[in-house]
PDB file of C-alpha atoms and ligand atoms in Angstrom:
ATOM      1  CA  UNK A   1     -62.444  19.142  14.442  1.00  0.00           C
ATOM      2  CA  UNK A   2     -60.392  16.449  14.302  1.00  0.00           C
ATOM      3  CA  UNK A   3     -58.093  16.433  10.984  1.00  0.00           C
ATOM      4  CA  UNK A   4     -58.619  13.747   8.270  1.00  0.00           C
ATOM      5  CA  UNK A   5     -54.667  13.958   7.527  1.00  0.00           C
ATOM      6  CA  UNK A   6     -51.923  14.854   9.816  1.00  0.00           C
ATOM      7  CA  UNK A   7     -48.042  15.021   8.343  1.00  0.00           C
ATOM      8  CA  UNK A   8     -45.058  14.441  10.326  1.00  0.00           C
ATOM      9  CA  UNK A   9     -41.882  15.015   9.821  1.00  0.00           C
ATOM     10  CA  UNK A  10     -41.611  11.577   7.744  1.00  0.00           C
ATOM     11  CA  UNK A  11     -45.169  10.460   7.775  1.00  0.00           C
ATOM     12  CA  UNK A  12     -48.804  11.112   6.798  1.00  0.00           C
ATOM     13  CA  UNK A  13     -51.569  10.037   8.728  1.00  0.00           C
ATOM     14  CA  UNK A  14     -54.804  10.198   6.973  1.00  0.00           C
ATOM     15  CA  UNK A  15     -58.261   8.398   7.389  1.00  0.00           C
ATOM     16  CA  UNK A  16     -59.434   5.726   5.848  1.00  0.00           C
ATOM     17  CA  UNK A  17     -61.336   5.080   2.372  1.00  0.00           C
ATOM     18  CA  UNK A  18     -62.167   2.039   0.519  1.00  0.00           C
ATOM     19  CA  UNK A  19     -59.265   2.131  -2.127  1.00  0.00           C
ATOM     20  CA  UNK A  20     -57.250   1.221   1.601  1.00  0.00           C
ATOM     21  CA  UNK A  21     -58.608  -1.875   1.600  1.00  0.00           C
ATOM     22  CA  UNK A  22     -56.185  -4.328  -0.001  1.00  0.00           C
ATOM     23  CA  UNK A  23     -52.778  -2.649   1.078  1.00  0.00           C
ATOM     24  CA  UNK A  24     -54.156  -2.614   4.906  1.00  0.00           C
ATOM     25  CA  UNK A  25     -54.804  -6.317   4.856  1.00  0.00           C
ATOM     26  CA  UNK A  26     -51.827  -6.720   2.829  1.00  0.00           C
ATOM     27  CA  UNK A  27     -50.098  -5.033   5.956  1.00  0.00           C
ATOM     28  CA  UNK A  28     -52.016  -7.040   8.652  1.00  0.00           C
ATOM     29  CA  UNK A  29     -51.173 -10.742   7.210  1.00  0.00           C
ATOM     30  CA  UNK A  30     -47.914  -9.675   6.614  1.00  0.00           C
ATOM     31  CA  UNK A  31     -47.454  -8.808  10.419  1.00  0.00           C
ATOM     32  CA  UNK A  32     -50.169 -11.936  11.726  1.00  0.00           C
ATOM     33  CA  UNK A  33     -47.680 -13.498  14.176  1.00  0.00           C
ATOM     34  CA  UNK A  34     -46.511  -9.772  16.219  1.00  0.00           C
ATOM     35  CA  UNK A  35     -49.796  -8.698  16.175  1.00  0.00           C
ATOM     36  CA  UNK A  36     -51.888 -11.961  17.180  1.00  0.00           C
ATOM     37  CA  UNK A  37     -49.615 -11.181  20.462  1.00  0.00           C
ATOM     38  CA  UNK A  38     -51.184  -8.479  21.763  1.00  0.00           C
ATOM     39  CA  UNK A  39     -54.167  -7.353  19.719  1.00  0.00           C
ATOM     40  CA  UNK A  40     -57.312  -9.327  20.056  1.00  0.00           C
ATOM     41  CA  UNK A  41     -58.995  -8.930  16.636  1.00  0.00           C
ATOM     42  CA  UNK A  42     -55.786 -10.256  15.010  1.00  0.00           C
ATOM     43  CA  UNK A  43     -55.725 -13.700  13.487  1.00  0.00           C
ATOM     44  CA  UNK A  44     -53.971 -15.839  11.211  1.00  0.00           C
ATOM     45  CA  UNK A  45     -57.395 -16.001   9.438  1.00  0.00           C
ATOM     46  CA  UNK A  46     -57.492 -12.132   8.838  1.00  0.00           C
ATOM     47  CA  UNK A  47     -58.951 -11.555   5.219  1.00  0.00           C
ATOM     48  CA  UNK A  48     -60.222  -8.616   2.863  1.00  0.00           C
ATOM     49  CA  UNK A  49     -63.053  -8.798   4.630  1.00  0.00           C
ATOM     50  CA  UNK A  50     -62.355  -7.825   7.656  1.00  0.00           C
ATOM     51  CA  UNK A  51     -60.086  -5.079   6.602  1.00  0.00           C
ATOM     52  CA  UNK A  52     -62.839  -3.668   4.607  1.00  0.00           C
ATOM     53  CA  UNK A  53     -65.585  -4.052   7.946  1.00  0.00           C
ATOM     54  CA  UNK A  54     -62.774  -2.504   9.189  1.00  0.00           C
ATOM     55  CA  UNK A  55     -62.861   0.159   6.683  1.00  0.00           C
ATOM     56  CA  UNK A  56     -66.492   0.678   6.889  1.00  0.00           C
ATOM     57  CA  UNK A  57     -66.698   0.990  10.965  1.00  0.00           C
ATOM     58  CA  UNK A  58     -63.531   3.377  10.827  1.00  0.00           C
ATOM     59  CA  UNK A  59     -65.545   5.893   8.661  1.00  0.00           C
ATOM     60  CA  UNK A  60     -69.133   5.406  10.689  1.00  0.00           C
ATOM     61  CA  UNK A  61     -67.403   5.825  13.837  1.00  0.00           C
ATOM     62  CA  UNK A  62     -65.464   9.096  12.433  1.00  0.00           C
ATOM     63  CA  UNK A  63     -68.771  10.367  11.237  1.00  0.00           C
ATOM     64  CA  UNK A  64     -70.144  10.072  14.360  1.00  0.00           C
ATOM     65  CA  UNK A  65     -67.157  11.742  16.574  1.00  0.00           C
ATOM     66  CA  UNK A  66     -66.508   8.384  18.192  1.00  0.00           C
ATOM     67  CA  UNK A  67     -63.202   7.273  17.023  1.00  0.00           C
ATOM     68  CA  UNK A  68     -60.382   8.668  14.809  1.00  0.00           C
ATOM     69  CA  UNK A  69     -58.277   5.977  12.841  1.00  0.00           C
ATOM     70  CA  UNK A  70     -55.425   6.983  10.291  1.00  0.00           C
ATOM     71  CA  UNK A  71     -53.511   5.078   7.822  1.00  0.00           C
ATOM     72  CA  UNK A  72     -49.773   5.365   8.319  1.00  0.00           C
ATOM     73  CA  UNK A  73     -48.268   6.307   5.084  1.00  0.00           C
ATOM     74  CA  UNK A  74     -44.534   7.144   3.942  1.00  0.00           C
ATOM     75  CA  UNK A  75     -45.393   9.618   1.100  1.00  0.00           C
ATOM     76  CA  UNK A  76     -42.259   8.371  -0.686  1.00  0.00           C
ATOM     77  CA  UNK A  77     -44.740   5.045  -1.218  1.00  0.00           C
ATOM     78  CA  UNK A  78     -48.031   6.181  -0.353  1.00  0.00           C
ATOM     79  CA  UNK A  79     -49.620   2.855  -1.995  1.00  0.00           C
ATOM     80  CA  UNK A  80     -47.858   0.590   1.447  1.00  0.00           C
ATOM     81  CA  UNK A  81     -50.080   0.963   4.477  1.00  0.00           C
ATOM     82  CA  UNK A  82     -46.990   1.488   7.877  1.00  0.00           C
ATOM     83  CA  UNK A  83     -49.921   0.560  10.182  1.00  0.00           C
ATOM     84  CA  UNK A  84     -52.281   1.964  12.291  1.00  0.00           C
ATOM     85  CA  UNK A  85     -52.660   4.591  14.823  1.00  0.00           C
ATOM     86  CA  UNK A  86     -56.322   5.879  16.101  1.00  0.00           C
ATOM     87  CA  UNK A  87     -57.472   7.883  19.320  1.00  0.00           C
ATOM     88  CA  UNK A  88     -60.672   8.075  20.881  1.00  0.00           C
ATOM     89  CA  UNK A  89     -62.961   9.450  23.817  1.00  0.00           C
ATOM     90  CA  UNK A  90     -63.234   7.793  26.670  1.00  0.00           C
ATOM     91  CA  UNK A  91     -64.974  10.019  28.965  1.00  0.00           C
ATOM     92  CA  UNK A  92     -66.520  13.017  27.180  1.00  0.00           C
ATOM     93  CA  UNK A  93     -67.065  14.578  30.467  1.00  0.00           C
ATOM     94  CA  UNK A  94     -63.509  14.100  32.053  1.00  0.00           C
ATOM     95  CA  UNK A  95     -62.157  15.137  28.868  1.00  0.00           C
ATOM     96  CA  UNK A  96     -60.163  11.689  28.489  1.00  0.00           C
ATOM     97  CA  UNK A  97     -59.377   9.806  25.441  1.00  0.00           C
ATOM     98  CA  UNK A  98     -56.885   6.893  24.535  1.00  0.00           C
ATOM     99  CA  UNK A  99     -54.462   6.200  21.309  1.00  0.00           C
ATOM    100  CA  UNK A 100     -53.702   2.742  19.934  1.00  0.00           C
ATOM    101  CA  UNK A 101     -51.530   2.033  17.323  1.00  0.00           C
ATOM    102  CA  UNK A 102     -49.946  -1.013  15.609  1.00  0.00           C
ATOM    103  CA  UNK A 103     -46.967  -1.053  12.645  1.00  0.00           C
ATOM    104  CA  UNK A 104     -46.251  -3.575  10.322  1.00  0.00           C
ATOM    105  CA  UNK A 105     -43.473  -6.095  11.139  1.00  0.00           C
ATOM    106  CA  UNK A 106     -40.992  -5.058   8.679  1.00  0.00           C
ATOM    107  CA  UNK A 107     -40.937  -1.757   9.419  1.00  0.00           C
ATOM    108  CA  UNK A 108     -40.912  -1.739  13.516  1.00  0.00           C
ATOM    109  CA  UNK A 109     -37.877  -0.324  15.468  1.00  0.00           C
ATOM    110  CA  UNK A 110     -37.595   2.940  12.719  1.00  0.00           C
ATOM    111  CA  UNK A 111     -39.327   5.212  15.441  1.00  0.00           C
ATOM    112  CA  UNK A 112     -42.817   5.084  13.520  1.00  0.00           C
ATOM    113  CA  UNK A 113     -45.194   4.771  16.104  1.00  0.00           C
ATOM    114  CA  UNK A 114     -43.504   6.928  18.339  1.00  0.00           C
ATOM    115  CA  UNK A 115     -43.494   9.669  15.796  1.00  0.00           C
ATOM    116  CA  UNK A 116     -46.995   9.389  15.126  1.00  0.00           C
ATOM    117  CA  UNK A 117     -48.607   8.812  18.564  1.00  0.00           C
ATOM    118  CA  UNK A 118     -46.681  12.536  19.280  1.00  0.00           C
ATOM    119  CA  UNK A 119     -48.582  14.046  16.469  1.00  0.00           C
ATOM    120  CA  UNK A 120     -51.835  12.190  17.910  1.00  0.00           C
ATOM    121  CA  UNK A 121     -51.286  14.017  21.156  1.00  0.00           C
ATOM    122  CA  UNK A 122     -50.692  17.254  20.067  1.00  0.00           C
ATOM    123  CA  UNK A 123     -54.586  16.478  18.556  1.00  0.00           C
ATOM    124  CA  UNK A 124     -55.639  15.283  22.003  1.00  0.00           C
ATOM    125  CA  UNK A 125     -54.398  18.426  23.906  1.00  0.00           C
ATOM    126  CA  UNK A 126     -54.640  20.951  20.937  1.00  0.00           C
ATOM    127  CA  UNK A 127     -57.666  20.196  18.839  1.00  0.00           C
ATOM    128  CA  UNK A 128     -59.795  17.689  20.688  1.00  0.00           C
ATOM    129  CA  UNK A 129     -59.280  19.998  24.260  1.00  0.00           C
ATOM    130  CA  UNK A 130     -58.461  16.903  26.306  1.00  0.00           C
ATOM    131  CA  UNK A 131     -57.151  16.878  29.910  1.00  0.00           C
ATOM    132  CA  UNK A 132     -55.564  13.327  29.931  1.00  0.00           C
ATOM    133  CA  UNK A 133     -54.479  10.737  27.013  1.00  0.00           C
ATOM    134  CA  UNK A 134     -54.013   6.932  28.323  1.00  0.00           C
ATOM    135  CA  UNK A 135     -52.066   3.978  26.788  1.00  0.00           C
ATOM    136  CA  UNK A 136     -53.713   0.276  28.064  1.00  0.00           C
ATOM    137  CA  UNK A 137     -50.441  -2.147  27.196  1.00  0.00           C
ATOM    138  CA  UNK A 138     -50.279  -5.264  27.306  1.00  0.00           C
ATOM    139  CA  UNK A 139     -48.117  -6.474  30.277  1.00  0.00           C
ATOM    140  CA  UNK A 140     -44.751  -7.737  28.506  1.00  0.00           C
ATOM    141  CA  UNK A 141     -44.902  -5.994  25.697  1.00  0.00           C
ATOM    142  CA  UNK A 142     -41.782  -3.555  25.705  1.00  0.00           C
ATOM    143  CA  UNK A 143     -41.820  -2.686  22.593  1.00  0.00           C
ATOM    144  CA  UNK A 144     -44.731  -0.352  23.095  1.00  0.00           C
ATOM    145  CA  UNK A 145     -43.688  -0.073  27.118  1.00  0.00           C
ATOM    146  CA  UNK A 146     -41.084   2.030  25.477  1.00  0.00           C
ATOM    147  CA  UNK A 147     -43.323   4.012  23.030  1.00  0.00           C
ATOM    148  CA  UNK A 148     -44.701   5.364  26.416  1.00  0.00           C
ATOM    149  CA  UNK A 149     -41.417   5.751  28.327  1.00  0.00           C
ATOM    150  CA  UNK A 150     -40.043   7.887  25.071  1.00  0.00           C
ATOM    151  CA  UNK A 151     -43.547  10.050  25.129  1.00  0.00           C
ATOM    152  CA  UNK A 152     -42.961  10.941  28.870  1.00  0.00           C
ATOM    153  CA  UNK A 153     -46.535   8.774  30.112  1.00  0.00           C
ATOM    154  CA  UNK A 154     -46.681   7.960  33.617  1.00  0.00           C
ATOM    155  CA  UNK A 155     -47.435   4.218  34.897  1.00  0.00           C
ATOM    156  CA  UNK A 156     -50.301   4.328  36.837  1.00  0.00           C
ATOM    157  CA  UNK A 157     -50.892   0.372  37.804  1.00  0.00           C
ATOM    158  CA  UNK A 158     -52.013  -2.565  36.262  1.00  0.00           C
ATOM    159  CA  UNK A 159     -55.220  -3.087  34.827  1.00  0.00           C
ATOM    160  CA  UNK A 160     -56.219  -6.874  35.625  1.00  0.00           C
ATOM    161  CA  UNK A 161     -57.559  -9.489  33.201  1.00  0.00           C
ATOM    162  CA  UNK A 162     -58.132  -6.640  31.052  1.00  0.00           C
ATOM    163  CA  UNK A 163     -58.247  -8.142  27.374  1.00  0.00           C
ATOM    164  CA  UNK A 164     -59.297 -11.240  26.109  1.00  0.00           C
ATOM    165  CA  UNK A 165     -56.248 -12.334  23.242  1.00  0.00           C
ATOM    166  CA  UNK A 166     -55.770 -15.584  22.063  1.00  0.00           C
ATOM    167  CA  UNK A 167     -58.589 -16.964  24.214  1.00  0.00           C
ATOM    168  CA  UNK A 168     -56.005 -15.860  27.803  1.00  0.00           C
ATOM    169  CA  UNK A 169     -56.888 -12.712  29.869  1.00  0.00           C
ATOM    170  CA  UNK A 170     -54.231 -10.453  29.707  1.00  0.00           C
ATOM    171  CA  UNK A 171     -53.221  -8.282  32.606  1.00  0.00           C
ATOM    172  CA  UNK A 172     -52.676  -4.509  31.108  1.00  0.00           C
ATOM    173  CA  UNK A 173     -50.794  -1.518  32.075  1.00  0.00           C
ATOM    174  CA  UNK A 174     -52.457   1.673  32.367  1.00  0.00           C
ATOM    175  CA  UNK A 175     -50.277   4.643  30.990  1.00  0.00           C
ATOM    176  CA  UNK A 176     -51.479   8.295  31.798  1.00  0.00           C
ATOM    177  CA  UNK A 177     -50.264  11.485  30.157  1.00  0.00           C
ATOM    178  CA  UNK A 178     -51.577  14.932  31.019  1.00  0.00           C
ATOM    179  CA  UNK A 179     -51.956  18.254  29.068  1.00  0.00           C
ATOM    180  CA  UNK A 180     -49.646  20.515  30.907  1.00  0.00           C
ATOM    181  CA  UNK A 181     -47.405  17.801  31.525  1.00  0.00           C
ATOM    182  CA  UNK A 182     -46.760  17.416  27.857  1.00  0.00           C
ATOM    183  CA  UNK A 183     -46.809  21.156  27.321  1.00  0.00           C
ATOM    184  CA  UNK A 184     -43.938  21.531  28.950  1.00  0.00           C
ATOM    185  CA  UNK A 185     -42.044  19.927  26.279  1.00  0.00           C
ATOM    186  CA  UNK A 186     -44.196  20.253  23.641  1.00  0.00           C
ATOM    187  CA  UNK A 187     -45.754  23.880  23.927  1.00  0.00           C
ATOM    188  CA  UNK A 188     -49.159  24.394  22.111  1.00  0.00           C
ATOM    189  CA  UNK A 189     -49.201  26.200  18.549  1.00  0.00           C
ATOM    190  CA  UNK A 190     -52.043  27.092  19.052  1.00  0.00           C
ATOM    191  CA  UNK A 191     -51.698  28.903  22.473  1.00  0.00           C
ATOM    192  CA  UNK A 192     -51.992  32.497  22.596  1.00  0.00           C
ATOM    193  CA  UNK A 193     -48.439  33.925  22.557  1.00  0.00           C
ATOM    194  CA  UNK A 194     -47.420  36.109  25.598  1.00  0.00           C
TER     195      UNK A 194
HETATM  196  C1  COA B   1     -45.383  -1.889  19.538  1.00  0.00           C
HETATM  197  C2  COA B   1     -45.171  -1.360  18.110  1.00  0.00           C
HETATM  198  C3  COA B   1     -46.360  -0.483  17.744  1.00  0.00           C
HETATM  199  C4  COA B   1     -43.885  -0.516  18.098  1.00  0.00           C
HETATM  200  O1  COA B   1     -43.816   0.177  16.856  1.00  0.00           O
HETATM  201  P1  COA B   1     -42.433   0.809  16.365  1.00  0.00           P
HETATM  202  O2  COA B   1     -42.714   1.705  15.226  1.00  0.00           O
HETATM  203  O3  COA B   1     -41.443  -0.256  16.205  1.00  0.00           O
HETATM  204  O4  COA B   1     -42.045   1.685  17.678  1.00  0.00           O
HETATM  205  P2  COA B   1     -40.794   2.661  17.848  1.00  0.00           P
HETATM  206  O5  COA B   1     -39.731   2.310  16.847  1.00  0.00           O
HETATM  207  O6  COA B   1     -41.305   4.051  17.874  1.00  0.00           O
HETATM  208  O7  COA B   1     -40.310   2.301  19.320  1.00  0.00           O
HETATM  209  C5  COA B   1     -40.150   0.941  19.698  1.00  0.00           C
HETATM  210  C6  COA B   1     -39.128   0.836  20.818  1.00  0.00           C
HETATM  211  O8  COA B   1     -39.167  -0.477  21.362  1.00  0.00           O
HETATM  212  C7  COA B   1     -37.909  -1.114  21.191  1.00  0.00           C
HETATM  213  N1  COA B   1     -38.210  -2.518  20.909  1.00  0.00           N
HETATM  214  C8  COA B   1     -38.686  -3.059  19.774  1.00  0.00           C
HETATM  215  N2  COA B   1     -38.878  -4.375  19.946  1.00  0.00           N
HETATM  216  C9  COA B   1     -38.535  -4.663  21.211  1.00  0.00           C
HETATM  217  C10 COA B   1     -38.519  -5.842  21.994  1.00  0.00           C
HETATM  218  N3  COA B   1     -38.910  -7.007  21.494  1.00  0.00           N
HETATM  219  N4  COA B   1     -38.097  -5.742  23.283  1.00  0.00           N
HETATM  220  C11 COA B   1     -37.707  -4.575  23.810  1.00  0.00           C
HETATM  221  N5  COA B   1     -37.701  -3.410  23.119  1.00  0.00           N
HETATM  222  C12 COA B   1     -38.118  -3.468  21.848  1.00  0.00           C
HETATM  223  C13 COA B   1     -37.249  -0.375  20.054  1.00  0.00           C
HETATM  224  O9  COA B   1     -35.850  -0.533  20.106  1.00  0.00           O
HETATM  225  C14 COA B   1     -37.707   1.043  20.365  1.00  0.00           C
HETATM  226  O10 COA B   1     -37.048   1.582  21.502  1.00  0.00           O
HETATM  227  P3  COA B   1     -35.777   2.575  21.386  1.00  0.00           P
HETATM  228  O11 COA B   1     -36.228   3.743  20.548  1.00  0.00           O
HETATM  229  O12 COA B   1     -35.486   2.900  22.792  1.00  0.00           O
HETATM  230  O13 COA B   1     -34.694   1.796  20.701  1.00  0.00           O
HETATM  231  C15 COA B   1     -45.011  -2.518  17.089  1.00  0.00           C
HETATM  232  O14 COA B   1     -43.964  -3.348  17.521  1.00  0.00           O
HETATM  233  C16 COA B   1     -46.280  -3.335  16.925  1.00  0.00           C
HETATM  234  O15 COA B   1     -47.131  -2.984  16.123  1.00  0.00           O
HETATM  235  N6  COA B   1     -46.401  -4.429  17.699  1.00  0.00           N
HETATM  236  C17 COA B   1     -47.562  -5.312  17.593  1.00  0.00           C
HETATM  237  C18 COA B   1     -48.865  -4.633  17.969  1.00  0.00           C
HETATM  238  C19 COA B   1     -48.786  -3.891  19.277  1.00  0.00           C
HETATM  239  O16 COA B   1     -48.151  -4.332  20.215  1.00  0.00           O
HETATM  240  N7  COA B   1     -49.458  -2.729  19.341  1.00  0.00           N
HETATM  241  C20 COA B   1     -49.481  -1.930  20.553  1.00  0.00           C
HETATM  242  C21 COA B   1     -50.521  -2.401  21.468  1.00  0.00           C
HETATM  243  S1  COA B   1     -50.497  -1.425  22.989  1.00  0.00           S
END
């Protein structure tokens, strides 16, 4: 089962309840014009509302084993949402799923999402039992081109017209990362030893 709260070395990720309302859309308008650039379902018009929707679909879709979001949270100030990072199925039957992740603009470039999408891996590979984790990015967006450089993802080709943000079609690249490749530098704790 997947775990409702994952710690890092810096951060915990946990899901989502309703007292997360205000300080994620606190996070999200303060962050409007980095993530209207690459996320569709951000706006400038982004209010309580749709953080709490937001809120509300996070915890139907966990219930049902569809989707996994966590709030980003520095436990030094656990009341200041970080961001965003979630992974999901994509293919029950080829064992595939896919992370996403987003952090708030004043706090990018500290290694966050990095940090976290590693500890959403190990998940993948070690508690979910998938075979491959993929990364869709947005053609020239480096910032999170080098999220999947650092993790060791492979480029596997461009995805065409794939997303619909800001009313253009926006090519993507498609960013594949394997169990055993991972396991080579990140060995499985819960492997049998020997
Ligand atoms: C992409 C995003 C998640 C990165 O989060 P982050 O916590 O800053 O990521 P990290 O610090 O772990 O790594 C970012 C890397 O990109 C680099 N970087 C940041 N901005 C950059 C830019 N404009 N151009 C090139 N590189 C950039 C950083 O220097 C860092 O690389 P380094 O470790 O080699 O120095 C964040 O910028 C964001 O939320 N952007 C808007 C939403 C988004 O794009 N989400 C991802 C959709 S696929």
């Amino acid at each position: 089962m997947v775990p409702a709260r994952i710690t890092t070395d810096r951060f915990v990720l946990r899901r989502f309840n309703r007292r997360d309302v205000d300080s994620l859309a606190e996070a999200v308008r303060a962050s409007i014009p980095e993530l209207s650039r690459w996320l569709p379902w951000a706006h400038p018009g982004y209010r309580r509302e749709d953080a709490a929707s937001f809120v509300r679909e996070s915890n139907q879709a966990w219930r049902e084993g569809r989707a996994y979001d966590f709030t980003i949270r520095d436990p030094r100030d656990p009341g200041r949402h970080l961001g965003n990072a979630s992974i999901w199925h994509t293919s029950r039957i080829a064992r595939s799923g896919e992370i996403g992740y987003w952090v708030r603009s004043d706090e990018t470039s500290r290694g966050i999402a990095t940090e976290v999408t590693a500890a959403l891996i190990d998940v993948a590979f070690d508690t979910m039992g998938l075979h491959k984790v993929v990364l869709r990015i947005a053609v020239g967006n480096r910032a999170s081109e080098r999220i999947a450089e650092k993790l060791g993802f492979h480029r596997d080709g461009v995805l065409r017209e794939e997303l619909l943000i800001g009313g253009r079609w926006v090519d993507h690249t498609l960013y594949s990362l394997l169990a055993h490749e991972w396991r080579v530098v990140h060995p499985s704790t819960t492997d049998p030893v020997g």
